[in-house]
Coordinates of C-alpha atoms in Angstrom, one line a residue:
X1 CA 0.0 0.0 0.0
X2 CA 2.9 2.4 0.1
X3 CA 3.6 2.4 -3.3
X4 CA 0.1 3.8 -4.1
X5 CA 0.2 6.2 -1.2
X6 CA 3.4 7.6 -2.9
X7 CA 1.9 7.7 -6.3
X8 CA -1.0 9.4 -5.4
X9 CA 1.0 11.7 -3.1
X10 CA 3.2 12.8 -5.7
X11 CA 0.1 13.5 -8.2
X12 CA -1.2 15.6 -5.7
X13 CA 2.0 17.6 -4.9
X14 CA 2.7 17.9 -8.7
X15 CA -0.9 19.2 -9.1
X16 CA -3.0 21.0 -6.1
X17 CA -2.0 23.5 -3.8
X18 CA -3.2 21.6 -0.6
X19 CA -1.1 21.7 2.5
X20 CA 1.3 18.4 2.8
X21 CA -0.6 17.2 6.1
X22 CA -3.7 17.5 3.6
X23 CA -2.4 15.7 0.6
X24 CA -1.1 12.9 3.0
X25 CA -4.0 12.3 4.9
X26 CA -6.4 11.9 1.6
X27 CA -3.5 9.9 -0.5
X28 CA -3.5 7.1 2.7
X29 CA -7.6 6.8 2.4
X30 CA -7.5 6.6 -1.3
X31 CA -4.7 3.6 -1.1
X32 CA -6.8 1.8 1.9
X33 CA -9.7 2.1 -0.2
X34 CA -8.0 0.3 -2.8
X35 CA -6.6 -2.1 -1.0
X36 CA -9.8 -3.2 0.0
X37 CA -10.7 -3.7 -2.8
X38 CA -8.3 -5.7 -3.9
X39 CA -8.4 -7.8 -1.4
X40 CA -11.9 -8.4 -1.6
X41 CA -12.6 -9.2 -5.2
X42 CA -12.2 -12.9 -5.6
X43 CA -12.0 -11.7 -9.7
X44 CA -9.1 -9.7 -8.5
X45 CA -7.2 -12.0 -6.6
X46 CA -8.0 -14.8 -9.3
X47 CA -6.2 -12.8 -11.7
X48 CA -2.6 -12.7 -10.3
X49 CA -2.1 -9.4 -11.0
X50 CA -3.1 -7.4 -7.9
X51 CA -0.6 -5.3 -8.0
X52 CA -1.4 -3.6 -12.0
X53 CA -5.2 -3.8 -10.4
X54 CA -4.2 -1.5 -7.5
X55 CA -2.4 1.1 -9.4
X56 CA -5.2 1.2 -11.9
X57 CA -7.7 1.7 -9.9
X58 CA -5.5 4.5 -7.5
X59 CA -5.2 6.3 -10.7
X60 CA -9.0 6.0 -11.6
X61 CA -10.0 7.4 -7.9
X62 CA -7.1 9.8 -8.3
X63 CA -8.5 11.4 -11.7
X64 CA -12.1 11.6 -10.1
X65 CA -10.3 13.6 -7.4
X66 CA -8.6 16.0 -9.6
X67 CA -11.2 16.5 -11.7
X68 CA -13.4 17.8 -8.8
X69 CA -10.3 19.6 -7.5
X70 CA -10.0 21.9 -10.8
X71 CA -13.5 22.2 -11.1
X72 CA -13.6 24.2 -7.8
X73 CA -16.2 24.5 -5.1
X74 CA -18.9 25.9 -6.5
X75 CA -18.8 24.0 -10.2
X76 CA -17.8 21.1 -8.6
X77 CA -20.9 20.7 -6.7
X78 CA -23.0 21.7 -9.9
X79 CA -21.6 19.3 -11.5
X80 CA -22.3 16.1 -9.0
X81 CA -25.8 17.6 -8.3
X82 CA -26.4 17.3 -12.1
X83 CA -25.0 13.8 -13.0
X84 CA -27.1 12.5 -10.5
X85 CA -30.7 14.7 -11.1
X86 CA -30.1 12.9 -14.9
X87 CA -29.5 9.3 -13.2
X88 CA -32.5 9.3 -11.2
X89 CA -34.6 11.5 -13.4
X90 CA -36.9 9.0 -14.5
X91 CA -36.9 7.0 -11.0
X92 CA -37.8 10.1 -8.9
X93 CA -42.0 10.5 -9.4
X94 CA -44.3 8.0 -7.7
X95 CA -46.4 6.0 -10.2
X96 CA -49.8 6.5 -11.2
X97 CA -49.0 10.3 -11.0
X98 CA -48.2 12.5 -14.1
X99 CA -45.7 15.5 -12.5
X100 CA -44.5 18.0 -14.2
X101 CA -41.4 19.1 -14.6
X102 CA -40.8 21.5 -12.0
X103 CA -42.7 19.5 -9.4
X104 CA -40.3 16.7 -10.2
X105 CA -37.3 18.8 -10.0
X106 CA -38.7 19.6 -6.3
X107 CA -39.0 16.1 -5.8
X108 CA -35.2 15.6 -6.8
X109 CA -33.2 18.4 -4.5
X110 CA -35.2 16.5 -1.7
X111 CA -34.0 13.5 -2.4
X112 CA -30.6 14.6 -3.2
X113 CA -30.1 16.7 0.0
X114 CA -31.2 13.5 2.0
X115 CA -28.5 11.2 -0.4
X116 CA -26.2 13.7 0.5
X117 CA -26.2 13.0 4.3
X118 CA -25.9 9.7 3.9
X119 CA -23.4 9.3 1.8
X120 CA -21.6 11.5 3.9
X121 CA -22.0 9.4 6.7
X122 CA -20.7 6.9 4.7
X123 CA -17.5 8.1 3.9
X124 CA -16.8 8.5 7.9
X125 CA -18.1 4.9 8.1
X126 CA -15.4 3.7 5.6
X127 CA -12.8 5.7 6.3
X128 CA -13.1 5.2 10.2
X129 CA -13.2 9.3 11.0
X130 CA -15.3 10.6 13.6
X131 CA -18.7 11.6 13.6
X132 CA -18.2 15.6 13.3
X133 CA -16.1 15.6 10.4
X134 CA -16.8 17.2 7.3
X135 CA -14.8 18.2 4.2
X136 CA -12.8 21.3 5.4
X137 CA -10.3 22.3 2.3
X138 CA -11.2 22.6 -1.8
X139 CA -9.2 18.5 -1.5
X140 CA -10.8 17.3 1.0
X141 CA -14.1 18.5 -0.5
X142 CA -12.8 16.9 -3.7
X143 CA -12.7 13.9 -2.5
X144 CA -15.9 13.5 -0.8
X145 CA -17.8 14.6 -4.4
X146 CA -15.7 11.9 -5.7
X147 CA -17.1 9.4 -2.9
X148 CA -20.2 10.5 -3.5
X149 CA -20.3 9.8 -7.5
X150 CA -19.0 6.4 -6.8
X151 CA -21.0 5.6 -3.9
X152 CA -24.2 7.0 -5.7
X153 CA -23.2 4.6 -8.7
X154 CA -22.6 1.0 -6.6
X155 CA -23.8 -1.9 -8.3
X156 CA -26.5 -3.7 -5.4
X157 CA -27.1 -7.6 -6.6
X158 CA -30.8 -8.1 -6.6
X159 CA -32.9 -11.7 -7.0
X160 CA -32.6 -13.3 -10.1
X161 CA -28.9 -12.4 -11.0
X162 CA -30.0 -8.5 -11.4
X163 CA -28.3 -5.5 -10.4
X164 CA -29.2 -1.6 -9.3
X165 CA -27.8 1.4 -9.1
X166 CA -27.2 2.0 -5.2
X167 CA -29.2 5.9 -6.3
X168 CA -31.8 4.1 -8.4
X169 CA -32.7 1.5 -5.8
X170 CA -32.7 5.0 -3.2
X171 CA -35.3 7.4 -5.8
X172 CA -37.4 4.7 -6.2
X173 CA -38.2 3.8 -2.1
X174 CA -38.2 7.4 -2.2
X175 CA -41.0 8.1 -4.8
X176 CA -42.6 5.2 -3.8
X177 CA -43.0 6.8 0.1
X178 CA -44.8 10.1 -1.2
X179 CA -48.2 10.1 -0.3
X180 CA -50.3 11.3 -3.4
X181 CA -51.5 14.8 -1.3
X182 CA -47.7 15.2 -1.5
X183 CA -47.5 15.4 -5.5
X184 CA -50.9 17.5 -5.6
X185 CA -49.0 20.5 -3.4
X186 CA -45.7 20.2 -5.4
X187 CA -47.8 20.6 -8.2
X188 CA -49.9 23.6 -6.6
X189 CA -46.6 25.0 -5.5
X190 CA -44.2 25.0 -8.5
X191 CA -47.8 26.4 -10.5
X192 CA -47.8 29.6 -8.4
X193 CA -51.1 27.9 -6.7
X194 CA -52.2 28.7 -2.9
X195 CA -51.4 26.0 -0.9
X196 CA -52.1 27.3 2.2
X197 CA -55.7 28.6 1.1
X198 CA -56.8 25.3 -0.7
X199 CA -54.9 22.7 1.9
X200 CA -54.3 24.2 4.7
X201 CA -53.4 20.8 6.6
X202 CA -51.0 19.9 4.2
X203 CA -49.3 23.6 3.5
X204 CA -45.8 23.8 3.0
X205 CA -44.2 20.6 4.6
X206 CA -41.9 20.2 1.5
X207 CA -40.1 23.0 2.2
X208 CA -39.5 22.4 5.9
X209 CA -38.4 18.9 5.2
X210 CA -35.7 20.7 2.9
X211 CA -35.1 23.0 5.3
X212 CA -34.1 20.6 7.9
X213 CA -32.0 18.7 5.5
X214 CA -29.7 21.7 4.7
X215 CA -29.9 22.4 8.8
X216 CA -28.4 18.7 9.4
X217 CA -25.8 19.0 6.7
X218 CA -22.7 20.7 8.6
X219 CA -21.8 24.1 7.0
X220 CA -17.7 23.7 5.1
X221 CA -15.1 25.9 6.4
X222 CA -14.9 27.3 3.2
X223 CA -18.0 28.8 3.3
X224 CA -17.4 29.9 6.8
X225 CA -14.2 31.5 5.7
X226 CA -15.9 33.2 2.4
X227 CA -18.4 34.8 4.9
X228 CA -15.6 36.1 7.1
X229 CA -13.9 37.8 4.2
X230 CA -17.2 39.3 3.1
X231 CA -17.9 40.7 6.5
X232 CA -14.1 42.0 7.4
X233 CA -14.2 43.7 3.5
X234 CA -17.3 45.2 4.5
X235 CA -16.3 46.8 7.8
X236 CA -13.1 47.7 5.9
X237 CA -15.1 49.4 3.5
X238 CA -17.0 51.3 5.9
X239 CA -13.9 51.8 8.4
X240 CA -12.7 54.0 5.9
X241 CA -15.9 56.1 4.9
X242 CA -16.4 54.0 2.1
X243 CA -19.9 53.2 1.7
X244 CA -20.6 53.8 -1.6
X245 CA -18.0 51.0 -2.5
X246 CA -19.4 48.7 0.2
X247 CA -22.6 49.2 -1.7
X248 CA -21.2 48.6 -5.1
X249 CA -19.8 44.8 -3.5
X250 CA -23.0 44.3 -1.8
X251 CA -24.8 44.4 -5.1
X252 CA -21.8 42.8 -7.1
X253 CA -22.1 39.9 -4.5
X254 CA -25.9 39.3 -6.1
X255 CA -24.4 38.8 -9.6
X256 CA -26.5 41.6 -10.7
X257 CA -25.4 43.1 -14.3
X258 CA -23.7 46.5 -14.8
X259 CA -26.7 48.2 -16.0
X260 CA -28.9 46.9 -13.3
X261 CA -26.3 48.1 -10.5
X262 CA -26.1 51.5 -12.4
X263 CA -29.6 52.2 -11.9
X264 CA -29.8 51.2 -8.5
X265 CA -27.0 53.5 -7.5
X266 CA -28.5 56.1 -9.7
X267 CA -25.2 56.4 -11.8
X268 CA -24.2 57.0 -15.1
X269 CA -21.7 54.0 -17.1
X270 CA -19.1 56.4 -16.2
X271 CA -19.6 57.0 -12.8
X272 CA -19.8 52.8 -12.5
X273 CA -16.6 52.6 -14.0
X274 CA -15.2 55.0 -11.3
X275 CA -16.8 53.3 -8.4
X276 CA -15.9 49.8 -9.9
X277 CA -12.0 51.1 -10.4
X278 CA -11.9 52.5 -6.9
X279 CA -13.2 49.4 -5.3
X280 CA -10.9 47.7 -7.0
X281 CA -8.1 49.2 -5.1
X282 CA -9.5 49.4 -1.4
X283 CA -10.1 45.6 -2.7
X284 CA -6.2 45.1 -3.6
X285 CA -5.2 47.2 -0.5
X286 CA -7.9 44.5 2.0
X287 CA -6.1 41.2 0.4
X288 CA -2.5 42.3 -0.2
X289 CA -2.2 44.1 3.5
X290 CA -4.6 44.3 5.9
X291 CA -6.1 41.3 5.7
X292 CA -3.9 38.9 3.8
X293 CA -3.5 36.1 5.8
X294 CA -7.4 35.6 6.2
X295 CA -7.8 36.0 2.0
X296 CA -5.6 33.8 1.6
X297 CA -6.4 30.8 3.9
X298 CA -9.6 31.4 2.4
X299 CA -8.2 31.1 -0.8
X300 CA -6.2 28.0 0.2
X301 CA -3.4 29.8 -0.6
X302 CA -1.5 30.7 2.9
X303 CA 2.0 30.9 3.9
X304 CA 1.6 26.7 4.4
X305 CA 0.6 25.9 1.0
X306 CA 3.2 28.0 -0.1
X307 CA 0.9 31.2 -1.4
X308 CA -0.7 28.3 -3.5
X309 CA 1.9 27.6 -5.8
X310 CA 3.3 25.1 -7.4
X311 CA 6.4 23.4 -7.0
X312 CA 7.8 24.8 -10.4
X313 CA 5.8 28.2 -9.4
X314 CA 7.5 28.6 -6.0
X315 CA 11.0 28.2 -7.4
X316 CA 9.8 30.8 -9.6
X317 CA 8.9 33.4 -7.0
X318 CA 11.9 32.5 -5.2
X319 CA 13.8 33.3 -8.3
X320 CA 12.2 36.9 -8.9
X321 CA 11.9 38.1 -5.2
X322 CA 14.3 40.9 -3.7
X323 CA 16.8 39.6 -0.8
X324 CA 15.1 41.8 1.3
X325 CA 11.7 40.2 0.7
X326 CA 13.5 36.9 0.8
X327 CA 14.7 37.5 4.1
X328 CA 11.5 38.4 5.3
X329 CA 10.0 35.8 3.6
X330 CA 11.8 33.3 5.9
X331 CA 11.1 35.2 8.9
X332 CA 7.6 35.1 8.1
X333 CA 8.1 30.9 7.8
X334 CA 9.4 31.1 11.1
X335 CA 6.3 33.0 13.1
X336 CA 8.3 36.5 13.4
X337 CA 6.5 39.4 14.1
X338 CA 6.6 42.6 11.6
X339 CA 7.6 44.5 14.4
X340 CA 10.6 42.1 15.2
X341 CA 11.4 41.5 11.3
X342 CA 11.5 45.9 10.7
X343 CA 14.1 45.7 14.2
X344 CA 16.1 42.7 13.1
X345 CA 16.2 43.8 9.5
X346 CA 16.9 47.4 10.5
X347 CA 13.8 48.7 8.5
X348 CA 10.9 50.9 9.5
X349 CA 7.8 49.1 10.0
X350 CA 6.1 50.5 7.2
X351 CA 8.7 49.6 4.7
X352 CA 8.3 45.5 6.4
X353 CA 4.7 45.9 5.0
X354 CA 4.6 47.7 1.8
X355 CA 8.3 44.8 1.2
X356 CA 6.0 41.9 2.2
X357 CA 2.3 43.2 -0.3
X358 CA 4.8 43.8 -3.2
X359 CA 6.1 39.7 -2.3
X360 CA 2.1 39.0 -2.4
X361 CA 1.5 40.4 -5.6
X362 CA 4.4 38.7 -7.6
X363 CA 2.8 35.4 -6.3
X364 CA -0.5 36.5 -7.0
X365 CA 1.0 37.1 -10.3
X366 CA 2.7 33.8 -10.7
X367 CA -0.3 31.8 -9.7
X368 CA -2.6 33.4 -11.7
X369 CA -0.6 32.7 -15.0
X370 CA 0.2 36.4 -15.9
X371 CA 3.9 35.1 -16.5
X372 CA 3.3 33.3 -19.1
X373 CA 2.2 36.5 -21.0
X374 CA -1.8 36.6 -20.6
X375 CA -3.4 39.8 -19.7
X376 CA -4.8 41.3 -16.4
X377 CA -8.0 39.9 -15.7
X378 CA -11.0 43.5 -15.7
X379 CA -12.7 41.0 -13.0
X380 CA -12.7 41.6 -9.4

């Protein structure tokens, strides 16, 4: 099991910017994973070649990991919640009643939200961790979705020689447990009808069961942190007199168009581009001094995962840097304080700062490919 600990490992450090401890932890459940497997297929151990059977299959959970892992957070998720809407599409409304399409899309994020859970629980079951945790990194969170697609997709042996989809088998006890009353107010509600005024008994218990779904599953960290940095650019924002910026991110944080934010703010496409450009540096200022280390655990890219380089990446900062930014670089490794660094270095304190945002922006530079000769990015 080494072996594939070490090959997964080294695919990790070659290719994410998790923290070691991270990498290490997630490389030695993939390899138990497949161990167990191996050494539970009869077909397997028949074959005499457990060994090629093991890498293949590390490298098949590996690439599922990955692929989450460049997807990101937010598209990641998209994408799991959608290959598995289109497995159980057909599976998900009880017989005898004709749903539409919108009630059985209601029917679906139910079900999913509850499949969710327990495949969750699942993967603490397996992997022997305790009962609180939950994914807590963009890897870790990787490999859960990855679970969950494989988990979701378990063949169950049924009479007869037949087999199931573990999700299939799941939708259909699912539909089958929906009381027809259930389907008329899915159908009421995703028609703009009254539910309330034409079954008041029966009003509304869709959405608290989804409620309490979403309640049970625990919030990431990621999240946590994104909230953080919302609320500390806010007060930042307003700190410093501000507010017309903090409004211009409170609407930019709805995804609401340029034209639609200028008429709210009651400004001309000029005036936007003012606001926008001004933001934009209190926005710089917030993530490349004042508030950098938050940002950037946030944006898994700390002082432990190496500003979220690469290997290759890193030796290239380390190439370009100053030797005064390179000495307070390593002080920085160490724990120092500024105040310490500017007295040990012989520099004001000032000069330690404005030293250590220019270091942050030529890694921000680097990781965000602007090397390699593509152009500034107008987003914020």
């Amino acid at each position: 099991m080494d072996a594939t600990v070490e090959l997964i490992y080294n695919e990790f450090k070659q290719t994410t910017r998790a923290s070691d401890r991270n990498m290490k932890d997630i490389a030695t459940r993939l390899a138990e994973e497949v161990s167990r497997i191996c050494s539970e297929s009869k077909r397997i151990q028949a074959s005499g070649e457990v060994e090629n059977w093991s890498v293949v299959l590390a490298r098949h959970r590996l690439k599922q990991c990955l692929k989450y892992y460049q997807m990101g957070s937010r598209r990641g998720r998209i994408e799991l919640h959608s290959s598995l809407s289109a497995v159980i599409y057909r599976y998900i409304t009880p017989p005898q009643v004709q749903s539409s399409y919108q009630a059985r899309l209601s029917l679906i994020e139910d079900f999913l939200q509850g499949f969710y859970i327990e495949s969750l629980n699942a993967f603490r079951r397996e992997n022997q961790l305790p009962a609180e945790y939950s994914p807590r990194s963009l890897l870790e969170l990787a490999e859960y979705m990855a679970f969950t697609e494989r988990y979701a997709k378990r063949r169950i042996p049924l009479p007869r020689r037949r087999n199931q989809q573990l999700i299939i088998l799941r939708a259909q006890t699912f539909s089958q447990q929906q009381p027809p009353e259930m389907s008329v107010d899915i159908e009421q509600a995703s028609e703009g009808g009254s539910a309330e005024s034409d079954h008041p008994r029966s009003a509304a218990p869709l959405q608290q069961v989804r409620e309490q779904m979403v309640s049970q599953e625990p919030e990431l960290a990621q999240d946590t942190l994104r909230k953080k940095v919302v609320a500390e650019l806010m007060s930042y924002l307003e700190e410093r007199q501000q507010s017309d910026c903090a409004d211009y991110f409170a609407l930019r944080l709805q995804d609401l168009p340029a034209n639609e934010i200028e008429g709210i703010l009651g400004l001309t496409p000029r005036q936007r581009d003012y606001l926008q450009q001004r933001f934009k540096y209190h926005l710089i200022r917030f993530a490349m001094s004042h508030h950098w280390e938050l940002v950037h655990q946030w944006l898994e890219a700390d002082m432990e995962r190496n500003f979220g380089l690469t290997p290759k990446q890193w030796q290239v900062l380390l190439a370009r840097i100053s030797t005064t930014q390179r000495n307070l670089l390593e002080r920085k490794q160490k724990g120092m304080a500024e105040a310490a660094i500017a007295q040990e270095l012989g520099y004001t304190l000032n000069q330690i700062q404005k030293q250590w945002s220019k270091l942050l922006e030529q890694a921000w530079e680097i990781r965000n490919n602007l090397m390699s000769g593509a152009g500034v990015s107008t987003d914020e």
